[in-house]
mmCIF file of C-alpha atoms in Angstrom:
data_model
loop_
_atom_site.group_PDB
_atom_site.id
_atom_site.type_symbol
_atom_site.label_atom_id
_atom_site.label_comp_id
_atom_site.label_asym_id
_atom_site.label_seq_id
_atom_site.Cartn_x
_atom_site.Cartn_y
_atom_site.Cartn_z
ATOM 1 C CA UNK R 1 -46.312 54.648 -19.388
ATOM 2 C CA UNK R 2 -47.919 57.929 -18.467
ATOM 3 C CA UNK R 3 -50.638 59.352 -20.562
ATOM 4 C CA UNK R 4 -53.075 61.966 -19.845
ATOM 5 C CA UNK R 5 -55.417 63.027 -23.151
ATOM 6 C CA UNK R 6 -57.647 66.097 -23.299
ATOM 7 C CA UNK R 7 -59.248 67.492 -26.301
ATOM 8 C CA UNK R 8 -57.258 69.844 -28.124
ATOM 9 C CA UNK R 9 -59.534 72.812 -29.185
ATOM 10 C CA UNK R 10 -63.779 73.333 -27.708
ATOM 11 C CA UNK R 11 -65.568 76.112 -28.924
ATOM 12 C CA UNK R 12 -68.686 78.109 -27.071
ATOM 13 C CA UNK R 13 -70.689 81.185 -26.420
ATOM 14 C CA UNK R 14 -70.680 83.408 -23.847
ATOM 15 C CA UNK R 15 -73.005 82.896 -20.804
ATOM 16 C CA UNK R 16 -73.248 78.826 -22.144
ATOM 17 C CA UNK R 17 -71.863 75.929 -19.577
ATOM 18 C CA UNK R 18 -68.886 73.905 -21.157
ATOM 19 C CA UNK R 19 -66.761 70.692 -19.971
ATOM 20 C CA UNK R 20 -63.460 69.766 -20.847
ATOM 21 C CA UNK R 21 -63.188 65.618 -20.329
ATOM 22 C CA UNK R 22 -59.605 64.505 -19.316
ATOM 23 C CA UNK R 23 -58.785 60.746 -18.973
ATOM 24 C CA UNK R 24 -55.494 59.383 -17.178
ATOM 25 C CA UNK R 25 -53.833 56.324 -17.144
ATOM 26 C CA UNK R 26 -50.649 56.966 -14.579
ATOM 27 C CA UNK R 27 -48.262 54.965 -12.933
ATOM 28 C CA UNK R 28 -48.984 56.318 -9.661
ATOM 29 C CA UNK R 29 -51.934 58.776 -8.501
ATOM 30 C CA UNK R 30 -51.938 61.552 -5.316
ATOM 31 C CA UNK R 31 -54.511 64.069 -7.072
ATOM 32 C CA UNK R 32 -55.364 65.633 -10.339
ATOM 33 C CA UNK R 33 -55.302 69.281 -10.993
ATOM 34 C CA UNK R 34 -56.658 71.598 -13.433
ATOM 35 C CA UNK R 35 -54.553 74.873 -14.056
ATOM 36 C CA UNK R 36 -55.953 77.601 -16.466
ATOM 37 C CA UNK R 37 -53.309 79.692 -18.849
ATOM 38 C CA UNK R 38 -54.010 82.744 -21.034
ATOM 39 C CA UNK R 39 -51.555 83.113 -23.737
ATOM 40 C CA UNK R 40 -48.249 84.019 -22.692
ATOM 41 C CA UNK R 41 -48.779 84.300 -19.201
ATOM 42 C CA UNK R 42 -48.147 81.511 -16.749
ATOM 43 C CA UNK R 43 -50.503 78.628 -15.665
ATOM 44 C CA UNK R 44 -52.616 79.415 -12.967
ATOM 45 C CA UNK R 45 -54.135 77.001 -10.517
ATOM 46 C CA UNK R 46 -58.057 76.444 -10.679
ATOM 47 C CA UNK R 47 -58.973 73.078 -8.475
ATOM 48 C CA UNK R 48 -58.030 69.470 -7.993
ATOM 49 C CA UNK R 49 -59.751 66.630 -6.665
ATOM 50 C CA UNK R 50 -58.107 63.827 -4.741
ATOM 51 C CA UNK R 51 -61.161 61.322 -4.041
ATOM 52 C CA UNK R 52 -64.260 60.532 -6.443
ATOM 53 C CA UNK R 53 -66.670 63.235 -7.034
ATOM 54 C CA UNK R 54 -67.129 66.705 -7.681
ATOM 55 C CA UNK R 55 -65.449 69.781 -5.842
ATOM 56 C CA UNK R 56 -67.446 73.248 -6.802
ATOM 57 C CA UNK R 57 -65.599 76.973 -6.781
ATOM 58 C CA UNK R 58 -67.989 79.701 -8.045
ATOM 59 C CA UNK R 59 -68.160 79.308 -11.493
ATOM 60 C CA UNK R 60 -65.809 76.316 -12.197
ATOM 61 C CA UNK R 61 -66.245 72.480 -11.122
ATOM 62 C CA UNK R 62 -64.380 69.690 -11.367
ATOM 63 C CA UNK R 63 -64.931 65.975 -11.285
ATOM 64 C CA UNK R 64 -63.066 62.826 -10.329
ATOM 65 C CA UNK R 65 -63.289 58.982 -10.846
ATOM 66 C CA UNK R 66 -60.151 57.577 -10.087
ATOM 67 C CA UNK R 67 -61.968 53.867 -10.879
ATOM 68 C CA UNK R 68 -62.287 54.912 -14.576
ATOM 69 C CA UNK R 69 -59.146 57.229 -14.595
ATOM 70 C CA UNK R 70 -61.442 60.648 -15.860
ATOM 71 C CA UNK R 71 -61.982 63.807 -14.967
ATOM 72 C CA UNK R 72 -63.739 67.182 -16.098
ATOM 73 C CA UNK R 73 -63.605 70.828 -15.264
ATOM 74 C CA UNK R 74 -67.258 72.440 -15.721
ATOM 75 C CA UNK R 75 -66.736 76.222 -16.336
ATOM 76 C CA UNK R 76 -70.930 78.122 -16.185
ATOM 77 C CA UNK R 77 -72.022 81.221 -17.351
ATOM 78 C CA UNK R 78 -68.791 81.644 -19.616
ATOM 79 C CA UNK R 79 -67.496 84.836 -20.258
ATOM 80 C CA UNK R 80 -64.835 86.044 -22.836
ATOM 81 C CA UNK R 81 -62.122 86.386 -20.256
ATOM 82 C CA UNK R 82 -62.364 82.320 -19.762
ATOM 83 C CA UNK R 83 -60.358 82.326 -23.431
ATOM 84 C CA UNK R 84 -57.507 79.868 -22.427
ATOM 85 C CA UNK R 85 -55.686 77.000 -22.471
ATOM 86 C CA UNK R 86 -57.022 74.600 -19.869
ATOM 87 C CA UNK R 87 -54.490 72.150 -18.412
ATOM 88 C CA UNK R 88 -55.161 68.671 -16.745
ATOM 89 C CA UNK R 89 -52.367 67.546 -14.293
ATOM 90 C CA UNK R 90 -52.218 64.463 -12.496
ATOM 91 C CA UNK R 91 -49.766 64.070 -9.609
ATOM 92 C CA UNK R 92 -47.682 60.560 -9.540
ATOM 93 C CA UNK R 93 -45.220 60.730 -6.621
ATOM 94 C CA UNK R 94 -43.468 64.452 -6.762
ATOM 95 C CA UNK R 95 -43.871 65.067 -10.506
ATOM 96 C CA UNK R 96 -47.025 66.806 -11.893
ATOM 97 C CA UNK R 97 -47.809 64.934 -15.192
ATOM 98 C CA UNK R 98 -49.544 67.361 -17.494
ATOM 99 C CA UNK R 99 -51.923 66.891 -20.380
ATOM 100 C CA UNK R 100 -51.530 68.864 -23.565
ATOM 101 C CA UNK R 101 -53.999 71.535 -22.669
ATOM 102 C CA UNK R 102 -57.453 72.627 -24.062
ATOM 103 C CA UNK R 103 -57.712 75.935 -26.009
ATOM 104 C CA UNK R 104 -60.972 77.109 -25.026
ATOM 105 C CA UNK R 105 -62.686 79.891 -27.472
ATOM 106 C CA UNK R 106 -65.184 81.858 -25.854
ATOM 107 C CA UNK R 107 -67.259 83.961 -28.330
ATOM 108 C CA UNK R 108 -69.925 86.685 -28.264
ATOM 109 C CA UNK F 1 -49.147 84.833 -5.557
ATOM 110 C CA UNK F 2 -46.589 82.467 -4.437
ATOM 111 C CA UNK F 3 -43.783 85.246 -4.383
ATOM 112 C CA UNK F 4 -42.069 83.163 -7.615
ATOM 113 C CA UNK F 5 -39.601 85.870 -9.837
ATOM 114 C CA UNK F 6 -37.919 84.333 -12.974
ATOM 115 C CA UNK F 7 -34.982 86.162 -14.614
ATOM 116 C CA UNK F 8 -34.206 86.712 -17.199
ATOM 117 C CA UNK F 9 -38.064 87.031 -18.933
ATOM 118 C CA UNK F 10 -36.139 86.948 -22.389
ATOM 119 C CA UNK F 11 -32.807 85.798 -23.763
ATOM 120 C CA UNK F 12 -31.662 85.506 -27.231
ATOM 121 C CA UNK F 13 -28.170 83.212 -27.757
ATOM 122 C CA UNK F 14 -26.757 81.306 -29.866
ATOM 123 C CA UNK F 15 -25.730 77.683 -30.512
ATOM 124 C CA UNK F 16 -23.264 76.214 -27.897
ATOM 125 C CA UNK F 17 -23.277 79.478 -25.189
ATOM 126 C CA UNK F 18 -23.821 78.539 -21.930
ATOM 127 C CA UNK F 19 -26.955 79.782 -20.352
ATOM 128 C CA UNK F 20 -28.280 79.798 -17.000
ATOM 129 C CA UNK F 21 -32.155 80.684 -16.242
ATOM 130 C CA UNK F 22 -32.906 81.646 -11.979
ATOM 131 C CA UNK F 23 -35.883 80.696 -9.935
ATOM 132 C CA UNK F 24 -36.315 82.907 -6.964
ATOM 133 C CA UNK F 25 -38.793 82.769 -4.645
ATOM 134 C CA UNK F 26 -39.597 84.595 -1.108
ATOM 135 C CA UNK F 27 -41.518 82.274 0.891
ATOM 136 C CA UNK F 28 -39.125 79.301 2.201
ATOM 137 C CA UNK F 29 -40.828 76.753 -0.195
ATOM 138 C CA UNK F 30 -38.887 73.264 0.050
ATOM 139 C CA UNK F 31 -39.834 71.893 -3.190
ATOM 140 C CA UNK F 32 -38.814 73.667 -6.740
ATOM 141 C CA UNK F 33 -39.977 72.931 -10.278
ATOM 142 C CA UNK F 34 -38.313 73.883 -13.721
ATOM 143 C CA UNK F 35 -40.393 72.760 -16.613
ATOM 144 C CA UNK F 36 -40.232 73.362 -20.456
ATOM 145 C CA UNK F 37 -43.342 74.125 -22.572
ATOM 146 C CA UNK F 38 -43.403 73.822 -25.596
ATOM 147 C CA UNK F 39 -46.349 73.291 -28.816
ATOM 148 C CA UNK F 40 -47.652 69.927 -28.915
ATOM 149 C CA UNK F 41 -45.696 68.671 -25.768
ATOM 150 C CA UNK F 42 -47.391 70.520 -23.174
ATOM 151 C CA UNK F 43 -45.375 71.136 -20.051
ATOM 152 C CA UNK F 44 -42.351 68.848 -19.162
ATOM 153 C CA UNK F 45 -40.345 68.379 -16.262
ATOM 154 C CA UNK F 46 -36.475 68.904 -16.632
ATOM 155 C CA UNK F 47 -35.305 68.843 -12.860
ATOM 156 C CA UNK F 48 -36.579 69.334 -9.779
ATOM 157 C CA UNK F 49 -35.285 70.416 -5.519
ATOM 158 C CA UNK F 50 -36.509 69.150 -2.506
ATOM 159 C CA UNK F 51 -33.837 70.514 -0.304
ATOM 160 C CA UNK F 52 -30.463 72.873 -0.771
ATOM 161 C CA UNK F 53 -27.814 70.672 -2.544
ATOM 162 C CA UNK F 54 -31.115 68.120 -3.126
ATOM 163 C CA UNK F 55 -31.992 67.488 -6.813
ATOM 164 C CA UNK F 56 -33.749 64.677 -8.842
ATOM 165 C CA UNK F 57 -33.754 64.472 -12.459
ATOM 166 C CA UNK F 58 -37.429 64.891 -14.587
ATOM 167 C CA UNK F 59 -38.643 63.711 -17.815
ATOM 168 C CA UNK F 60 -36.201 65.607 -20.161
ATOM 169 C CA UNK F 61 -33.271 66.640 -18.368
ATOM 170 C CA UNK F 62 -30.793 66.051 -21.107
ATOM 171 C CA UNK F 63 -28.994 68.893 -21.788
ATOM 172 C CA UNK F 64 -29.709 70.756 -18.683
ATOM 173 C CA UNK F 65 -28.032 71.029 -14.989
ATOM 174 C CA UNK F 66 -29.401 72.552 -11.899
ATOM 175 C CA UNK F 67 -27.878 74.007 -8.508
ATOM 176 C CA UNK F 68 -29.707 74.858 -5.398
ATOM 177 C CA UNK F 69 -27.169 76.526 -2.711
ATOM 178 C CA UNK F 70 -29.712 77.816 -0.618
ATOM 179 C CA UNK F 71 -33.542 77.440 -0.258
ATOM 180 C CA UNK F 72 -34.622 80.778 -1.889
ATOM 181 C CA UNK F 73 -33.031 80.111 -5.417
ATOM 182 C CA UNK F 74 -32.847 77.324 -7.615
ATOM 183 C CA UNK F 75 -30.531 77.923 -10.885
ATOM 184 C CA UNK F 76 -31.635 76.074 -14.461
ATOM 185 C CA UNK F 77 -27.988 75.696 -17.062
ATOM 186 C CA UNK F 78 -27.687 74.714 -20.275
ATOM 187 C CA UNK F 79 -24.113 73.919 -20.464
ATOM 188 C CA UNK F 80 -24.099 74.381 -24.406
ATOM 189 C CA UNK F 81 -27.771 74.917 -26.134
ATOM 190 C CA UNK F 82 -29.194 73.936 -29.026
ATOM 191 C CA UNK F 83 -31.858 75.210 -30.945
ATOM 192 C CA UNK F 84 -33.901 72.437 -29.642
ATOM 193 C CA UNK F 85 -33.984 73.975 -26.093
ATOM 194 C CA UNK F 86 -35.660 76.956 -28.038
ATOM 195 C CA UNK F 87 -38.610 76.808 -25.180
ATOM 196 C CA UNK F 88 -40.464 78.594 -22.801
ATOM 197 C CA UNK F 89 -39.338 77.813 -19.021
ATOM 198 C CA UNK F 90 -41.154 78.119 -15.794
ATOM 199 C CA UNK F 91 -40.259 77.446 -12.528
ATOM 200 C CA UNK F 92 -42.774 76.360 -9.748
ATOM 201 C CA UNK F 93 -42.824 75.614 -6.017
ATOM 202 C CA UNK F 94 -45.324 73.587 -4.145
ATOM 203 C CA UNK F 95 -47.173 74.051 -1.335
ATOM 204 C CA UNK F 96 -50.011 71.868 0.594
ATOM 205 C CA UNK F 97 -52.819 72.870 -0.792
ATOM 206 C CA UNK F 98 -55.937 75.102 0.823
ATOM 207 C CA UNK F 99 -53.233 76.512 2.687
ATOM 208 C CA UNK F 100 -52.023 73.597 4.479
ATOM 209 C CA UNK F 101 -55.935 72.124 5.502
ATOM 210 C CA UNK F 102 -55.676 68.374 5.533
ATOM 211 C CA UNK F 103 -58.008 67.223 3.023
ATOM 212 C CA UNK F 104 -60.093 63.415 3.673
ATOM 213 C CA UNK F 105 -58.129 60.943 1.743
ATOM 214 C CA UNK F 106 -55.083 62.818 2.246
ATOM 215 C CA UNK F 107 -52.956 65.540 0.766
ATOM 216 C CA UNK F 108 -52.183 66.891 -2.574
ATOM 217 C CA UNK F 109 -49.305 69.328 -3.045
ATOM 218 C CA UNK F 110 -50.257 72.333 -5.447
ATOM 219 C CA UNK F 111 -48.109 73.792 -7.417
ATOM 220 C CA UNK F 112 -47.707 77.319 -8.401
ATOM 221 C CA UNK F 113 -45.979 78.770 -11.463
ATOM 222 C CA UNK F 114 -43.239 81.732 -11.893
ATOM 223 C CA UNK F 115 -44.350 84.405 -14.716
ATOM 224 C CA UNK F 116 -41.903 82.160 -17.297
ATOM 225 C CA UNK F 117 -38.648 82.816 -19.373
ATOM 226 C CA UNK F 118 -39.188 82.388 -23.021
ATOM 227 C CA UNK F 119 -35.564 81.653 -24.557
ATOM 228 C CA UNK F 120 -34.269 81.348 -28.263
ATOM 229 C CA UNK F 121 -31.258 79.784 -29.267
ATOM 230 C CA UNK F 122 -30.760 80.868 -32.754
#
């Protein structure tokens, strides 16, 4: 079957570094994604990996080993706007296979 | 901004009434996405295009039909819905990603999400 687990809920502080672990186990694997969504908006793309290791975008990171079927997205110097839902996709074939999403809760 | 419009944003109807939820996009994309989110589930595929007239089923397309007469729209019916299908829907299209740059190890196709139509079927 497909499965794709991320924690439901992380807590932190503004200006802190946080990660939000994601481990896979897919039938198939062409890349993982990680899509950010604010409540009641839409998801919007942040980064995804397709081989091992990590790919960096200003603030955000993400990691990849496909060997132990995990991921993370690394999100620095947090600020309250990074409140959100963070979601971890994998792509098997066409379909995107999404996790439940992490609420992320950024205070002052 | 993929150039994605979803209408209607909101719909209120009622048990058995046929609704129909439209995709539109501006950019030529081949591929089309509807998905369902709802608490708990996260978001699920329901159908998706690669073509006009060319449509696969996804992980919970019971219930629901889609039509795609030409490439810039891509139509999502309930022929009769329940209050289960009480869900938020968004459509997405995919694109290579980095703007088409051929990443080592191959290409992943990102998607990109419409703004959403949250329906209730009381």
């Amino acid at each position: 079957g497909q499965n794709i687990d991320q924690p439901t809920e992380m807590t932190a502080t503004e200006g802190a570094i946080v990660q939000i672990n994601c481990t896979y186990q897919t039938s198939g694997f062409n890349g993982l994604f990680w899509y950010q969504q604010h409540a009641g908006e839409a998801p919007t793309f942040l980064s995804y990996n397709v081989l091992d290791g990590l790919e960096e975008k200003g603030r955000f990171s993400s990691f990849l080993s496909r060997s132990k079927g995990y991921s993370y997205l690394l999100l620095k110097e947090l600020q309250m706007k990074d409140s959100a839902s963070y979601l971890c996709a994998v792509q098997a074939g066409t379909a995107l296979i999404f996790g439940k999403g992490t609420t992320l809760s950024v205070s002052s | 901004d993929a150039g994605i419009t979803q209408s209607p944003r909101h719909k209120v109807t009622e048990t058995g009434t046929p609704v129909t939820l439209r995709c539109h996009q501006t950019e030529n994309h081949r591929y089309m996405y509807w998905y369902r989110q709802d608490p708990g589930h996260g978001l699920r595929l329901i159908h998706y295009s690669y073509g006009v007239k060319d449509t696969d089923k996804g992980e919970v397309s019971d219930g629901y039909s889609v039509s795609r007469s030409k490439t810039e729209d891509f139509l999502l019916t309930l022929e009769s819905a329940t209050s289960s299908q009480t869900s938020v829907y968004f459509c997405a299209i995919s694109v290579l990603s980095s703007g088409g740059e051929v990443k080592a190890g191959g290409l992943a196709d990102t998607q990109y999400f419409g703004p959403g139509t949250r329906l209730t079927v009381l």
